[in-house]
Amino acid sequence: MDGIGDVAVGVKRGSDELLSGSMYNSPSSGLSSISDTTSNGSDSKKLRVEDRVGDAPPSRVLHIRKLPNDVSETEIIALGLPFGKVTNILTLKGKNQAFLELSTEEAAMTMVSYYSAVTPHVRSVPVYIQYSNHKELKTDNSNQSGGALTSGSNSSDGGGSPSSPVLRIIIDNMFYPVTLDVLQQIFSKFGTVMKIITFTKNNQFQALLQYNDPTSAQQAKVALDGQNIYNACCTLRIDYSKLVNLNVKYNNDKSRDYTRPELPAGDGQPALDPTVVAALGKDSSSLLGKIPGALSPLSAAAAAAAAAGRVALSGHSGASGVLLVSNLNEEMVTPHSLFTLFGVYGDVQRVKILFNKKDSALIQMADMNQAQLAMSHLNGQKMYSKIIRVTMSKHQTVQLPRDGLDDQGLTKDFTNSPLHRFKKPGSKNFQNIFPPSATLHLSNIPQDITEEDLRVLFSNSGGTVKAFKFFQDHKMALIQMTTIEEAIQCLIDLHNYNMGNNHHLKVSFSKSTI
């Protein structure tokens, strides 16, 4: 029974949890009733155990069951990475179970909520995820190979060790150029990128990238190895480097040290503004921030998808991009208002407000990545004075009404809308995806429009303007409302607003404050 202390200290044990050595190996321990083997327990007993386990309160430790026999830790970690940082893992060999610890309880809640609608699969086998009774995992290094994020992929390290913070990156099928900045954007979703060196070897574009800690390197390798930066090309091949520190001499388009913005550019290279280098190092991780009062966003792979333009999420290829939105204000909501709000996070294809339940709607996004981004950012936000709930729908598409059938305008097809923000691959809009905030970014402002004009316009949407700031050229501005709800309302009302002379105002959420 001594092993209990190594797993969880001061936490009440549950029947789903990590049992001691003697109980763990005992066929009558009770664990058999929640594993793949059911020879000693009836179906009713199994159901009762699972019901009781499923009642556990939210925890950042998740219990995963029915895993394939030869599953690797890498595959288990990959289940959690799109939802936040994975901080620990414990596999129960022979029991087809594992425990995954995320960095926050909110990330775990997002993961459980998502997988309750979309059954996760490992090697084409459905697995089951629920909250654990433990609040944290405390693993014994002698038994767990170092605890957090040790994976079974050491054989393909290319000679480096998972304890190195430096990754070696090779780009295969490079039909489009991949720059140092693109790499920094993608890899910064997993931790602080300190240094990057790019070079060509054996006619292949390669890079060395250094994080501030090995755990970030491990998470990036698990999530991104084998992924495409752009559709069907520019495939990432990632190994651990034998180096543990990179020596960068110049800041230019071939190499960058984000910790030393004062470095020279080198002969024949354009000089970089030190403030830009420093800002890149700090701000790049803020593509997806936390949503006040709502679930944490899906960071990791979904963020990389937004930054690089449709990096495919492993395990979700071909899956539906349809969302179910509930608790809407049925007196106020319209297909167009949902199109505008959800269009901040992806290209909305179709919207259907349910005929018999007008406080709910189905929204079809262009792909699964965009649906995940919209869900993570908008679930729990206030729209028309009501807190909306956003989950993944089991529908594959949103059906249009049959010809001649009047559905009172509740269904709209936006497939060919000119207002899609992400239609163009590599668009700057991919780099400007932020959670709802009280501050809005305005662009495409006509030269003759004054600050007072904009203050009046936004006040008329029912909010109070707290602060305003024009950019130097007066074509862009920041406007800060009193609350996030007011900002959401203004974005819905005023995005694409005609300011005259065919100038349509562009409105998006900003990461800045005034």
Coordinates of C-alpha atoms in Angstrom, one line a residue:
M1 CA 0.0 0.0 0.0
D2 CA 3.0 2.3 0.2
G3 CA 2.8 3.2 -3.5
I4 CA -0.3 5.4 -2.9
G5 CA 1.8 8.3 -1.6
D6 CA 3.8 8.4 -4.8
V7 CA 0.7 8.9 -6.9
A8 CA -1.4 11.4 -4.9
V9 CA -0.7 12.8 -1.5
G10 CA -3.6 13.8 0.8
V11 CA -6.3 13.0 -1.8
K12 CA -9.1 10.6 -1.1
R13 CA -8.9 7.5 -3.3
G14 CA -11.7 6.6 -5.6
S15 CA -12.5 3.3 -7.3
D16 CA -11.1 4.7 -10.6
E17 CA -7.9 5.7 -9.1
L18 CA -4.3 4.5 -8.7
L19 CA -4.2 1.6 -6.4
S20 CA -1.3 0.1 -4.5
G21 CA 0.9 -2.7 -5.8
S22 CA -1.0 -5.6 -4.2
M23 CA -4.4 -4.3 -5.2
Y24 CA -3.2 -3.1 -8.6
N25 CA -2.3 -6.7 -9.6
S26 CA -5.2 -8.4 -7.9
P27 CA -7.9 -9.8 -10.3
S28 CA -10.5 -9.1 -7.6
S29 CA -9.4 -5.5 -6.9
G30 CA -12.5 -4.0 -8.6
L31 CA -10.5 -2.3 -11.3
S32 CA -11.4 -5.1 -13.7
S33 CA -15.0 -3.7 -13.7
I34 CA -13.9 -0.5 -15.4
S35 CA -11.3 -1.9 -17.7
D36 CA -11.7 -3.8 -21.0
T37 CA -11.9 -7.1 -19.2
T38 CA -15.4 -7.9 -18.0
S39 CA -15.2 -11.6 -17.4
N40 CA -15.6 -11.3 -13.6
G41 CA -18.2 -8.6 -13.4
S42 CA -21.8 -8.3 -14.8
D43 CA -22.8 -5.4 -17.1
S44 CA -25.0 -3.9 -14.3
K45 CA -22.1 -3.8 -11.9
K46 CA -19.8 -2.2 -14.5
L47 CA -22.5 0.4 -15.2
R48 CA -22.9 1.3 -11.5
V49 CA -19.1 1.7 -11.1
E50 CA -18.9 4.0 -14.1
D51 CA -21.9 6.1 -13.1
R52 CA -20.3 6.6 -9.6
V53 CA -17.0 7.5 -11.2
G54 CA -18.6 9.9 -13.6
D55 CA -20.0 12.0 -10.8
A56 CA -16.5 13.2 -9.7
P57 CA -16.3 17.0 -9.6
P58 CA -14.2 18.9 -12.2
S59 CA -10.4 18.3 -11.8
R60 CA -7.4 19.0 -13.9
V61 CA -6.6 15.3 -13.7
L62 CA -8.6 13.2 -16.2
H63 CA -9.1 9.5 -16.1
I64 CA -8.9 7.8 -19.6
R65 CA -10.3 4.3 -20.1
K66 CA -10.5 1.6 -22.8
L67 CA -7.2 2.5 -24.3
P68 CA -5.6 0.1 -26.8
N69 CA -3.1 -2.4 -25.3
D70 CA 0.0 -1.0 -27.0
V71 CA -0.9 2.7 -26.7
S72 CA 2.1 5.0 -26.2
E73 CA 2.2 8.0 -23.9
T74 CA 2.7 10.2 -26.9
E75 CA -0.7 9.2 -28.2
I76 CA -2.4 9.8 -24.9
I77 CA -0.7 13.2 -24.5
A78 CA -1.9 14.1 -28.0
L79 CA -5.5 13.8 -26.8
G80 CA -5.0 16.7 -24.3
L81 CA -2.6 19.0 -26.2
P82 CA -5.2 20.9 -28.2
F83 CA -6.9 22.0 -24.9
G84 CA -3.9 23.3 -22.9
K85 CA -0.5 22.4 -21.5
V86 CA -0.1 18.7 -20.4
T87 CA 1.8 18.7 -17.1
N88 CA 1.9 15.0 -16.2
I89 CA 0.8 11.5 -17.3
L90 CA 0.5 8.2 -15.6
T91 CA -0.3 5.0 -17.6
L92 CA -1.7 1.9 -15.9
K93 CA 0.0 -0.9 -17.9
G94 CA -2.2 -3.9 -18.5
K95 CA -5.3 -2.0 -17.3
N96 CA -5.9 0.0 -20.5
Q97 CA -6.1 3.1 -18.5
A98 CA -4.2 6.4 -18.0
F99 CA -4.4 9.6 -16.0
L100 CA -3.6 12.9 -17.7
E101 CA -3.0 16.1 -15.8
L102 CA -3.5 19.4 -17.5
S103 CA -2.1 22.7 -16.3
T104 CA -5.5 24.2 -15.3
E105 CA -9.0 22.9 -14.3
E106 CA -10.5 25.1 -17.0
A107 CA -8.5 23.3 -19.7
A108 CA -9.6 19.9 -18.4
M109 CA -13.3 21.2 -18.4
T110 CA -12.9 22.2 -22.0
M111 CA -11.5 18.8 -22.9
V112 CA -14.2 16.9 -21.2
S113 CA -16.9 19.1 -22.7
Y114 CA -15.5 18.7 -26.2
Y115 CA -15.1 14.9 -26.0
S116 CA -18.6 14.5 -24.5
A117 CA -19.8 15.6 -28.0
V118 CA -17.1 14.0 -30.1
T119 CA -16.0 10.6 -29.0
P120 CA -12.1 10.5 -29.0
H121 CA -10.4 7.7 -30.8
V122 CA -6.9 6.2 -30.3
R123 CA -5.8 3.9 -33.2
S124 CA -9.5 3.9 -34.3
V125 CA -10.6 2.6 -30.9
P126 CA -13.1 4.8 -29.0
V127 CA -11.8 5.8 -25.5
Y128 CA -13.6 7.3 -22.6
I129 CA -12.6 10.4 -20.6
Q130 CA -13.9 11.6 -17.3
Y131 CA -12.8 13.7 -14.3
S132 CA -10.5 11.9 -11.8
N133 CA -11.1 12.1 -8.0
H134 CA -7.5 13.3 -7.7
K135 CA -6.6 17.0 -8.0
E136 CA -3.0 16.4 -9.1
L137 CA -0.6 13.6 -10.0
K138 CA 2.5 13.1 -8.1
T139 CA 4.5 10.5 -9.9
D140 CA 7.6 8.6 -8.7
N141 CA 10.4 9.3 -11.2
S142 CA 11.8 5.8 -10.7
N143 CA 8.6 4.3 -11.9
Q144 CA 7.4 6.9 -14.3
S145 CA 10.5 7.7 -16.4
G146 CA 10.6 11.3 -15.2
G147 CA 6.9 12.0 -14.9
A148 CA 5.6 14.7 -17.1
L149 CA 5.6 14.3 -20.8
T150 CA 8.1 11.4 -21.3
S151 CA 7.1 9.8 -24.5
G152 CA 7.7 6.6 -26.3
S153 CA 9.2 8.3 -29.3
N154 CA 12.9 8.3 -28.2
S155 CA 13.8 5.9 -31.0
S156 CA 13.2 8.7 -33.6
D157 CA 15.0 11.4 -31.7
G158 CA 17.8 11.6 -34.2
G159 CA 20.3 11.2 -31.4
G160 CA 19.0 14.0 -29.3
S161 CA 17.4 13.6 -25.9
P162 CA 13.9 14.7 -24.8
S163 CA 15.6 16.6 -22.0
S164 CA 17.0 19.1 -24.6
P165 CA 15.1 22.3 -25.1
V166 CA 16.4 22.5 -28.7
L167 CA 14.5 21.0 -31.7
R168 CA 15.8 20.2 -35.1
I169 CA 13.1 20.9 -37.8
I170 CA 13.2 19.8 -41.4
I171 CA 10.5 20.9 -43.9
D172 CA 9.5 18.3 -46.5
N173 CA 7.4 19.1 -49.7
M174 CA 8.2 22.8 -49.4
F175 CA 6.1 24.2 -52.2
Y176 CA 5.6 27.5 -50.5
P177 CA 8.3 29.5 -48.6
V178 CA 8.5 29.0 -44.9
T179 CA 10.2 31.8 -43.1
L180 CA 11.8 32.2 -39.6
D181 CA 8.8 34.2 -38.6
V182 CA 6.3 31.5 -39.6
L183 CA 8.2 29.0 -37.5
Q184 CA 8.3 31.3 -34.5
Q185 CA 4.5 31.9 -34.8
I186 CA 3.7 28.2 -34.9
F187 CA 6.1 26.9 -32.3
S188 CA 5.4 29.8 -29.8
K189 CA 2.0 28.3 -29.0
F190 CA 3.8 25.6 -26.9
G191 CA 6.1 27.8 -24.9
T192 CA 8.6 30.7 -25.1
V193 CA 10.8 30.5 -28.2
M194 CA 14.2 31.8 -27.3
K195 CA 16.3 31.4 -30.4
I196 CA 15.9 30.2 -34.0
I197 CA 18.6 29.4 -36.7
T198 CA 17.6 28.5 -40.2
F199 CA 19.8 27.0 -42.9
T200 CA 19.8 24.7 -46.0
K201 CA 21.4 21.3 -45.8
N202 CA 21.2 18.5 -48.5
N203 CA 18.9 20.8 -50.5
Q204 CA 16.4 20.9 -47.6
F205 CA 15.3 23.8 -45.5
Q206 CA 16.1 23.1 -41.9
A207 CA 16.0 25.0 -38.6
L208 CA 17.2 24.7 -35.0
L209 CA 14.7 26.1 -32.5
Q210 CA 15.4 26.6 -28.7
Y211 CA 12.7 26.9 -26.1
N212 CA 13.2 28.1 -22.6
D213 CA 12.5 24.6 -21.2
P214 CA 12.5 20.9 -22.4
T215 CA 8.8 20.4 -21.6
S216 CA 7.8 23.0 -24.2
A217 CA 10.0 21.2 -26.8
Q218 CA 8.4 17.9 -26.0
Q219 CA 4.9 19.2 -26.3
A220 CA 5.7 20.9 -29.7
K221 CA 7.3 17.7 -31.0
V222 CA 4.2 15.6 -30.0
A223 CA 1.7 18.0 -31.5
L224 CA 3.5 19.2 -34.7
D225 CA 5.7 16.3 -35.9
G226 CA 4.3 15.2 -39.3
Q227 CA 1.8 18.1 -39.6
N228 CA 1.5 20.3 -42.7
I229 CA 2.1 24.0 -42.3
Y230 CA -0.1 24.6 -45.4
N231 CA -2.6 22.4 -47.0
A232 CA -0.9 19.2 -48.4
C233 CA 2.6 20.6 -48.3
C234 CA 5.4 22.0 -46.1
T235 CA 5.4 19.0 -43.8
L236 CA 7.2 19.4 -40.4
R237 CA 9.7 16.7 -39.4
I238 CA 10.9 17.3 -35.9
D239 CA 13.6 15.6 -33.8
Y240 CA 15.4 16.5 -30.6
S241 CA 18.7 18.2 -31.2
K242 CA 21.9 17.0 -29.5
L243 CA 22.6 20.7 -28.7
V244 CA 21.2 22.2 -25.5
N245 CA 22.0 25.8 -26.3
L246 CA 22.1 27.8 -29.6
N247 CA 24.7 30.5 -30.1
V248 CA 23.1 33.2 -32.3
K249 CA 25.4 36.0 -33.5
Y250 CA 23.0 38.0 -35.7
N251 CA 19.3 39.0 -35.7
N252 CA 18.1 38.8 -39.3
D253 CA 15.9 36.7 -41.6
K254 CA 18.1 33.6 -41.1
S255 CA 18.6 33.7 -37.3
R256 CA 17.1 35.3 -34.3
D257 CA 17.8 35.6 -30.6
Y258 CA 14.6 37.0 -29.0
T259 CA 16.5 37.4 -25.7
R260 CA 19.1 39.7 -27.2
P261 CA 17.3 42.3 -29.5
E262 CA 20.5 44.4 -29.7
L263 CA 22.4 41.9 -31.9
P264 CA 23.7 43.2 -35.2
A265 CA 22.1 42.1 -38.5
G266 CA 25.4 40.9 -40.1
D267 CA 26.9 41.7 -43.5
G268 CA 24.5 42.3 -46.3
Q269 CA 21.4 41.6 -44.1
P270 CA 18.7 44.2 -43.4
A271 CA 18.8 45.4 -39.8
L272 CA 15.9 44.6 -37.5
D273 CA 14.4 47.1 -35.1
P274 CA 15.4 45.8 -31.6
T275 CA 11.9 46.8 -30.3
V276 CA 10.3 44.6 -33.0
V277 CA 12.5 41.6 -32.0
A278 CA 11.6 42.0 -28.4
A279 CA 7.9 42.4 -29.1
L280 CA 7.9 39.3 -31.3
G281 CA 9.4 37.3 -28.4
K282 CA 6.8 38.6 -25.9
D283 CA 3.6 38.9 -27.9
S284 CA 3.7 35.8 -30.1
S285 CA 2.3 33.6 -27.4
S286 CA -0.9 35.8 -27.1
L287 CA -2.6 34.5 -30.3
L288 CA -5.0 32.8 -28.0
G289 CA -5.5 34.2 -24.6
K290 CA -7.8 33.3 -21.7
I291 CA -11.4 34.3 -21.9
P292 CA -12.6 36.1 -18.7
G293 CA -15.5 34.2 -17.2
A294 CA -15.4 31.4 -19.6
L295 CA -13.5 28.2 -20.4
S296 CA -9.9 28.4 -21.3
P297 CA -9.3 28.3 -25.1
L298 CA -7.9 25.4 -27.0
S299 CA -4.3 26.5 -27.2
A300 CA -1.7 24.2 -28.9
A301 CA -2.6 22.8 -32.2
A302 CA -5.7 25.0 -32.8
A303 CA -3.6 28.1 -32.2
A304 CA -1.0 26.8 -34.7
A305 CA -3.7 26.2 -37.2
A306 CA -4.8 29.8 -36.9
A307 CA -1.3 31.2 -37.1
A308 CA -0.1 29.1 -40.1
G309 CA -3.3 28.7 -42.0
R310 CA -5.0 25.3 -41.5
V311 CA -2.5 23.0 -39.8
A312 CA -4.5 19.8 -39.6
L313 CA -5.4 18.7 -36.1
S314 CA -4.3 15.1 -35.7
G315 CA -7.2 12.8 -35.1
H316 CA -9.8 15.2 -36.3
S317 CA -9.3 15.0 -40.1
G318 CA -12.6 14.9 -41.9
A319 CA -14.6 15.6 -38.8
S320 CA -17.6 17.9 -38.7
G321 CA -17.2 21.6 -38.2
V322 CA -20.7 22.1 -37.0
L323 CA -21.4 23.9 -33.7
L324 CA -24.5 23.8 -31.5
V325 CA -25.2 27.2 -29.8
S326 CA -27.8 27.3 -27.0
N327 CA -29.3 29.7 -24.5
L328 CA -29.6 32.4 -27.2
N329 CA -31.9 35.4 -26.9
E330 CA -34.6 34.2 -29.3
E331 CA -36.2 37.7 -29.5
M332 CA -33.0 39.3 -30.7
V333 CA -30.8 36.7 -32.4
T334 CA -30.6 36.4 -36.2
P335 CA -28.6 34.2 -38.6
H336 CA -26.6 37.3 -39.6
S337 CA -25.7 38.3 -36.0
L338 CA -24.4 34.7 -35.4
F339 CA -22.5 34.8 -38.8
T340 CA -20.8 38.1 -37.8
L341 CA -19.8 37.0 -34.3
F342 CA -18.7 33.5 -35.1
G343 CA -17.0 34.9 -38.3
V344 CA -14.3 36.4 -36.1
Y345 CA -12.9 32.9 -35.6
G346 CA -13.6 31.2 -38.9
D347 CA -15.5 31.3 -42.2
V348 CA -19.2 30.6 -41.3
Q349 CA -20.8 28.5 -44.1
R350 CA -24.4 28.1 -42.9
V351 CA -26.5 29.1 -39.9
K352 CA -29.8 27.5 -38.8
I353 CA -31.8 28.7 -35.9
L354 CA -33.9 25.7 -34.8
F355 CA -37.6 26.1 -35.8
N356 CA -39.0 24.4 -32.7
K357 CA -36.3 25.7 -30.3
K358 CA -35.4 29.2 -31.3
D359 CA -32.9 29.7 -28.4
S360 CA -30.6 27.3 -30.2
A361 CA -28.8 27.3 -33.5
L362 CA -26.5 25.2 -35.6
I363 CA -23.5 26.9 -37.2
Q364 CA -21.4 25.3 -39.8
M365 CA -17.8 26.5 -40.0
A366 CA -15.3 25.9 -42.8
D367 CA -13.4 23.2 -40.9
M368 CA -12.9 21.6 -37.5
N369 CA -10.1 23.9 -36.5
Q370 CA -12.2 27.0 -36.9
A371 CA -15.1 25.3 -35.1
Q372 CA -12.8 24.6 -32.1
L373 CA -11.5 28.2 -32.0
A374 CA -15.0 29.6 -32.1
M375 CA -16.2 27.2 -29.4
S376 CA -13.3 27.9 -27.1
H377 CA -13.5 31.7 -27.4
L378 CA -17.3 32.2 -27.4
N379 CA -18.6 29.5 -25.0
G380 CA -19.7 31.4 -21.8
Q381 CA -19.8 34.9 -23.4
K382 CA -22.8 37.2 -23.2
M383 CA -24.7 37.9 -26.4
Y384 CA -27.9 40.0 -26.2
S385 CA -27.8 39.8 -22.3
K386 CA -27.7 36.0 -22.3
I387 CA -24.7 33.7 -21.6
I388 CA -24.4 31.5 -24.6
R389 CA -23.3 27.8 -24.6
V390 CA -21.2 26.5 -27.5
T391 CA -20.5 22.8 -28.0
M392 CA -19.6 20.6 -31.0
S393 CA -22.6 19.2 -32.8
K394 CA -22.9 15.6 -34.0
H395 CA -24.4 16.9 -37.3
Q396 CA -22.0 16.7 -40.2
T397 CA -23.6 19.6 -42.1
V398 CA -26.4 22.2 -41.7
Q399 CA -29.2 21.3 -44.1
L400 CA -30.8 24.0 -46.2
P401 CA -34.6 24.1 -46.3
R402 CA -36.2 22.2 -49.2
D403 CA -37.1 24.3 -52.3
G404 CA -40.3 26.1 -51.8
L405 CA -40.3 25.6 -48.0
D406 CA -40.6 28.8 -46.0
D407 CA -38.6 28.5 -42.7
Q408 CA -39.2 32.1 -41.7
G409 CA -35.6 33.1 -42.6
L410 CA -34.2 31.0 -39.8
T411 CA -31.6 29.3 -42.2
K412 CA -29.0 31.2 -44.2
D413 CA -26.3 30.0 -46.5
F414 CA -23.2 32.2 -46.3
T415 CA -20.9 29.9 -48.4
N416 CA -20.1 32.6 -51.0
S417 CA -20.2 35.5 -48.6
P418 CA -17.6 38.2 -49.5
L419 CA -17.3 38.9 -45.7
H420 CA -15.3 35.8 -44.9
R421 CA -12.1 36.8 -43.1
F422 CA -10.0 33.6 -43.7
K423 CA -10.7 32.7 -47.3
K424 CA -7.3 33.7 -48.5
P425 CA -4.5 31.3 -47.3
G426 CA -1.8 33.2 -45.3
S427 CA -4.2 36.1 -44.6
K428 CA -3.1 38.5 -41.9
N429 CA -6.4 37.7 -40.2
F430 CA -4.9 34.4 -39.1
Q431 CA -2.5 36.3 -36.9
N432 CA -5.1 38.5 -35.4
I433 CA -7.4 36.1 -33.6
F434 CA -8.0 37.2 -30.1
P435 CA -10.6 36.4 -27.4
P436 CA -13.6 38.7 -26.9
S437 CA -12.4 41.8 -25.2
A438 CA -13.7 45.2 -24.3
T439 CA -11.3 46.8 -26.7
L440 CA -12.1 46.7 -30.4
H441 CA -9.7 47.2 -33.4
L442 CA -11.2 49.3 -36.2
S443 CA -9.8 49.5 -39.7
N444 CA -10.7 50.9 -43.2
I445 CA -11.8 54.2 -41.6
P446 CA -12.3 57.0 -44.1
Q447 CA -10.0 60.0 -43.8
D448 CA -12.8 62.5 -43.1
I449 CA -14.2 60.5 -40.1
T450 CA -13.3 62.1 -36.7
E451 CA -13.0 60.5 -33.2
E452 CA -16.3 62.1 -32.3
D453 CA -18.0 60.5 -35.2
L454 CA -16.8 57.0 -34.1
R455 CA -17.6 57.7 -30.4
V456 CA -21.2 58.6 -31.4
L457 CA -21.6 55.6 -33.7
F458 CA -20.5 53.1 -31.1
S459 CA -22.5 54.8 -28.3
N460 CA -25.6 54.4 -30.4
S461 CA -25.1 50.6 -30.3
G462 CA -26.1 50.8 -26.6
G463 CA -22.7 50.9 -25.0
T464 CA -20.4 53.5 -23.3
V465 CA -17.1 54.4 -24.9
K466 CA -14.5 54.4 -22.3
A467 CA -11.4 55.3 -24.4
F468 CA -10.4 55.9 -28.0
K469 CA -7.1 56.0 -29.8
F470 CA -6.4 56.7 -33.5
F471 CA -3.3 55.1 -35.2
Q472 CA -0.9 57.5 -36.9
D473 CA -2.5 57.2 -40.4
H474 CA -6.1 57.6 -39.0
K475 CA -7.1 54.5 -41.1
M476 CA -7.1 52.4 -38.0
A477 CA -8.1 52.9 -34.3
L478 CA -8.8 51.3 -31.0
I479 CA -12.0 51.9 -29.2
Q480 CA -12.6 50.6 -25.6
M481 CA -16.1 49.9 -24.4
T482 CA -17.1 49.5 -20.7
T483 CA -17.7 45.7 -20.9
I484 CA -17.0 42.8 -23.2
E485 CA -20.7 42.3 -23.7
E486 CA -20.9 45.9 -25.1
A487 CA -18.0 45.2 -27.4
I488 CA -19.6 42.0 -28.7
Q489 CA -22.8 44.0 -29.4
C490 CA -20.8 46.7 -31.2
L491 CA -18.9 44.2 -33.3
I492 CA -22.2 42.5 -34.4
D493 CA -23.8 45.8 -35.2
L494 CA -21.0 47.7 -36.9
H495 CA -18.6 45.2 -38.6
N496 CA -18.9 46.0 -42.3
Y497 CA -20.9 49.2 -41.5
N498 CA -20.9 51.5 -44.5
M499 CA -19.1 54.7 -43.6
G500 CA -19.8 56.3 -47.0
N501 CA -17.9 56.2 -50.3
N502 CA -17.9 52.4 -50.2
H503 CA -15.8 52.4 -47.0
H504 CA -17.0 49.5 -45.0
L505 CA -15.7 49.5 -41.4
K506 CA -13.8 46.4 -40.2
V507 CA -14.2 45.5 -36.5
S508 CA -12.4 42.8 -34.6
F509 CA -11.4 42.1 -31.0
S510 CA -8.0 43.5 -29.9
K511 CA -5.5 42.2 -27.4
S512 CA -4.6 45.8 -26.4
T513 CA -6.0 48.2 -23.9
I514 CA -5.9 52.0 -24.2

